[in-house]
GROMACS .gro file of C-alpha atoms in nm:
model
  211
    1MET     CA    1   8.879   2.927  17.232
    2THR     CA    2   8.838   2.552  17.273
    3PRO     CA    3   9.146   2.381  17.429
    4ARG     CA    4   9.381   2.240  17.163
    5SER     CA    5   9.310   1.876  17.079
    6SER     CA    6   9.511   1.618  16.887
    7ALA     CA    7   9.250   1.612  16.608
    8SER     CA    8   9.361   1.762  16.278
    9VAL     CA    9   9.194   1.878  15.958
   10VAL     CA   10   9.325   1.924  15.603
   11ILE     CA   11   9.151   2.204  15.412
   12THR     CA   12   9.213   2.244  15.039
   13GLY     CA   13   9.181   2.564  14.838
   14CYS     CA   14   9.264   2.801  15.123
   15SER     CA   15   9.288   3.133  14.941
   16SER     CA   16   9.244   3.453  15.137
   17GLY     CA   17   8.881   3.563  15.145
   18ASP     CA   18   8.738   3.224  15.042
   19ILE     CA   19   8.510   2.995  15.243
   20SER     CA   20   8.799   2.755  15.303
   21HIS     CA   21   9.006   3.035  15.452
   22ALA     CA   22   8.723   3.115  15.692
   23LEU     CA   23   8.688   2.745  15.772
   24ALA     CA   24   9.055   2.726  15.870
   25ALA     CA   25   9.007   3.011  16.116
   26ARG     CA   26   8.691   2.850  16.252
   27PHE     CA   27   8.846   2.508  16.308
   28TYR     CA   28   9.135   2.680  16.484
   29GLN     CA   29   8.881   2.834  16.721
   30GLU     CA   30   8.735   2.486  16.773
   31GLY     CA   31   9.075   2.363  16.891
   32LEU     CA   32   9.191   2.158  16.591
   33ILE     CA   33   9.532   2.142  16.426
   34ILE     CA   34   9.497   2.271  16.069
   35PHE     CA   35   9.683   2.191  15.747
   36ALA     CA   36   9.585   2.466  15.502
   37SER     CA   37   9.652   2.362  15.142
   38SER     CA   38   9.675   2.591  14.840
   39ARG     CA   39   9.828   2.585  14.494
   40THR     CA   40   9.987   2.921  14.575
   41ILE     CA   41  10.119   2.950  14.930
   42SER     CA   42  10.137   3.330  14.906
   43LYS     CA   43   9.756   3.338  14.898
   44VAL     CA   44   9.736   3.196  15.250
   45GLU     CA   45  10.042   3.351  15.414
   46GLU     CA   46   9.832   3.545  15.664
   47LEU     CA   47   9.732   3.211  15.819
   48SER     CA   48  10.099   3.138  15.894
   49THR     CA   49  10.090   3.377  16.190
   50ILE     CA   50   9.832   3.159  16.369
   51PRO     CA   51   9.971   2.877  16.588
   52TYR     CA   52   9.875   2.521  16.495
   53ILE     CA   53   9.806   2.614  16.132
   54THR     CA   54  10.053   2.465  15.883
   55LEU     CA   55  10.061   2.585  15.522
   56VAL     CA   56  10.100   2.306  15.266
   57ALA     CA   57  10.146   2.337  14.889
   58VAL     CA   58   9.911   2.118  14.686
   59ALA     CA   59  10.202   1.959  14.499
   60VAL     CA   60  10.349   1.811  14.820
   61VAL     CA   61  10.044   1.778  15.043
   62GLU     CA   62  10.049   1.396  15.055
   63LYS     CA   63  10.422   1.386  15.135
   64ASP     CA   64  10.399   1.653  15.405
   65ILE     CA   65  10.087   1.522  15.578
   66GLU     CA   66  10.132   1.146  15.524
   67GLY     CA   67   9.775   1.059  15.621
   68ARG     CA   68   9.804   1.218  15.966
   69PHE     CA   69   9.463   1.382  15.983
   70ASN     CA   70   9.110   1.323  16.103
   71TYR     CA   71   8.912   1.537  15.859
   72LEU     CA   72   8.953   1.636  15.495
   73ILE     CA   73   8.762   1.943  15.380
   74ASN     CA   74   8.765   1.939  15.000
   75SER     CA   75   8.692   2.297  14.902
   76ALA     CA   76   8.937   2.373  14.621
   77GLU     CA   77   8.745   2.475  14.311
   78ALA     CA   78   8.763   2.657  13.983
   79PHE     CA   79   8.499   2.920  13.914
   80LEU     CA   80   8.330   3.011  13.587
   81TYR     CA   81   8.062   3.278  13.593
   82SER     CA   82   7.880   3.267  13.261
   83LEU     CA   83   7.570   3.165  13.071
   84LEU     CA   84   7.584   2.818  12.916
   85LEU     CA   85   7.594   2.921  12.550
   86ASP     CA   86   7.878   3.166  12.615
   87ILE     CA   87   8.118   2.922  12.784
   88PRO     CA   88   8.417   2.800  12.576
   89LEU     CA   89   8.422   2.419  12.583
   90ASN     CA   90   8.788   2.400  12.685
   91GLU     CA   91   8.717   2.617  12.990
   92ALA     CA   92   8.419   2.401  13.080
   93LYS     CA   93   8.639   2.090  13.066
   94CYS     CA   94   8.898   2.254  13.291
   95LEU     CA   95   8.621   2.335  13.538
   96PHE     CA   96   8.514   1.970  13.552
   97ASN     CA   97   8.875   1.854  13.591
   98THR     CA   98   8.921   2.075  13.896
   99ASN     CA   99   8.580   2.062  14.060
  100THR     CA  100   8.506   1.693  14.006
  101TRP     CA  101   8.814   1.484  13.929
  102GLY     CA  102   9.037   1.701  14.147
  103ILE     CA  103   8.805   1.651  14.442
  104LEU     CA  104   8.791   1.276  14.379
  105ALA     CA  105   9.172   1.261  14.365
  106TYR     CA  106   9.195   1.425  14.706
  107SER     CA  107   8.920   1.202  14.842
  108LYS     CA  108   9.125   0.892  14.759
  109TYR     CA  109   9.348   1.026  15.035
  110PHE     CA  110   9.040   1.086  15.248
  111HIS     CA  111   8.879   1.114  15.582
  112LEU     CA  112   8.598   1.349  15.490
  113PHE     CA  113   8.441   1.474  15.168
  114TRP     CA  114   8.308   1.826  15.123
  115GLY     CA  115   8.121   1.995  14.860
  116CYS     CA  116   7.855   2.091  14.622
  117MET     CA  117   7.777   2.451  14.539
  118ASN     CA  118   7.496   2.539  14.300
  119ILE     CA  119   7.435   2.903  14.212
  120PRO     CA  120   7.228   3.028  13.915
  121TRP     CA  121   7.437   3.124  13.612
  122LEU     CA  122   7.713   2.879  13.699
  123GLY     CA  123   7.569   2.665  13.423
  124ILE     CA  124   7.851   2.413  13.399
  125TYR     CA  125   7.743   2.228  13.712
  126ALA     CA  126   8.053   2.020  13.780
  127GLU     CA  127   7.936   2.012  14.140
  128ALA     CA  128   7.620   1.827  14.036
  129ALA     CA  129   7.846   1.536  13.941
  130LEU     CA  130   8.038   1.594  14.263
  131ASN     CA  131   7.716   1.563  14.458
  132LYS     CA  132   7.665   1.213  14.316
  133LEU     CA  133   8.026   1.122  14.387
  134GLY     CA  134   7.977   1.229  14.747
  135GLU     CA  135   7.667   1.013  14.786
  136THR     CA  136   7.847   0.714  14.633
  137LEU     CA  137   8.146   0.756  14.865
  138ARG     CA  138   7.907   0.785  15.159
  139LEU     CA  139   7.780   0.435  15.078
  140GLU     CA  140   8.121   0.285  15.001
  141LEU     CA  141   8.334   0.414  15.289
  142PRO     CA  142   8.160   0.311  15.615
  143LEU     CA  143   8.356  -0.016  15.594
  144PHE     CA  144   8.667   0.193  15.667
  145HIS     CA  145   8.494   0.401  15.938
  146VAL     CA  146   8.499   0.705  15.711
  147GLY     CA  147   8.208   0.948  15.714
  148VAL     CA  148   8.112   1.156  15.412
  149LEU     CA  149   7.931   1.489  15.425
  150THR     CA  150   7.828   1.688  15.117
  151VAL     CA  151   7.761   2.053  15.195
  152ILE     CA  152   7.529   2.236  14.958
  153ALA     CA  153   7.646   2.594  14.995
  154GLY     CA  154   7.404   2.875  14.924
  155THR     CA  155   7.495   3.238  14.869
  156VAL     CA  156   7.788   3.303  15.102
  157ASN     CA  157   7.958   3.642  15.106
  158THR     CA  158   8.318   3.573  14.999
  159ASN     CA  159   8.553   3.715  14.737
  160ILE     CA  160   8.486   3.433  14.488
  161PHE     CA  161   8.297   3.666  14.255
  162ASP     CA  162   8.591   3.908  14.260
  163ASN     CA  163   8.795   3.643  14.080
  164ALA     CA  164   8.536   3.580  13.809
  165SER     CA  165   8.443   3.773  13.499
  166SER     CA  166   8.105   3.941  13.528
  167VAL     CA  167   7.818   3.862  13.296
  168ALA     CA  168   7.692   4.173  13.122
  169LEU     CA  169   7.313   4.170  13.119
  170PRO     CA  170   7.136   4.332  12.826
  171ALA     CA  171   6.969   4.665  12.900
  172GLY     CA  172   6.621   4.603  13.036
  173SER     CA  173   6.690   4.239  13.121
  174VAL     CA  174   6.428   4.087  13.349
  175TYR     CA  175   6.712   3.944  13.560
  176HIS     CA  176   6.839   4.283  13.684
  177PRO     CA  177   6.598   4.307  13.981
  178SER     CA  178   6.667   3.947  14.080
  179LEU     CA  179   7.044   4.000  14.065
  180ASP     CA  180   7.030   4.310  14.282
  181ARG     CA  181   6.801   4.138  14.531
  182SER     CA  182   7.011   3.821  14.553
  183VAL     CA  183   7.316   4.014  14.677
  184THR     CA  184   7.122   4.127  14.985
  185LEU     CA  185   7.047   3.762  15.071
  186TRP     CA  186   7.411   3.652  15.102
  187ILE     CA  187   7.507   3.535  15.451
  188PRO     CA  188   7.837   3.627  15.620
  189ALA     CA  189   8.113   3.368  15.577
  190ASN     CA  190   8.169   3.340  15.953
  191GLN     CA  191   7.804   3.243  16.003
  192PHE     CA  192   7.829   2.978  15.730
  193VAL     CA  193   8.153   2.819  15.854
  194ARG     CA  194   8.027   2.808  16.212
  195LYS     CA  195   7.738   2.585  16.100
  196VAL     CA  196   7.959   2.369  15.878
  197ALA     CA  197   8.220   2.320  16.151
  198THR     CA  198   7.944   2.210  16.389
  199ASP     CA  199   7.819   1.959  16.130
  200VAL     CA  200   8.167   1.816  16.078
  201LEU     CA  201   8.267   1.791  16.444
  202ASN     CA  202   7.934   1.633  16.535
  203GLY     CA  203   7.998   1.359  16.279
  204LYS     CA  204   7.710   1.448  16.051
  205CYS     CA  205   7.700   1.244  15.730
  206GLY     CA  206   7.496   1.254  15.411
  207LYS     CA  207   7.394   1.594  15.282
  208THR     CA  208   7.336   1.931  15.443
  209TRP     CA  209   7.226   2.270  15.310
  210ARG     CA  210   7.403   2.574  15.453
  211GLY     CA  211   7.384   2.935  15.341
   0.00000   0.00000   0.00000
């Protein structure tokens, strides 16, 4: 493991089995001090056994951290797995509130900006708006010596689909073969976070595709 440095990273949305959870473990291996944030602390309790990882509830994250960090990994998100015409409008609005405005709220307390994830059938593309926000922040923040990186995440093998309702395809749907084949193309989370951590620690800015 890399010797412990004084650099620290705040990671939002650290639920067990998610990309952010794997990122916390990876940055620990890279020698950083980690603040793992979650709405429900019980979902990240297993991280509490690792030295230099502090668990922080979302409601008090600003008070507890007080700006003492070098990187902010914005990975908290809501997930809605459905076809466009089947999505209730109120649920779509909640998705945008979390995945776009929630990320922007955290980024006002920023040092780094993470995140756009586009996967077929996630038709309410709140992250498409987030992608534009990331590019705008990238242009606005160099004055404050703040770098912005938007990570376009492909198909990463995490438990995110376990927390979503499945879409029932009609019998004989032409999408069945594609769905079965896409699962075999998912990359392991540890492979994904290794590449992302390298991007972040090397100071990469702009946009990168991983997964």
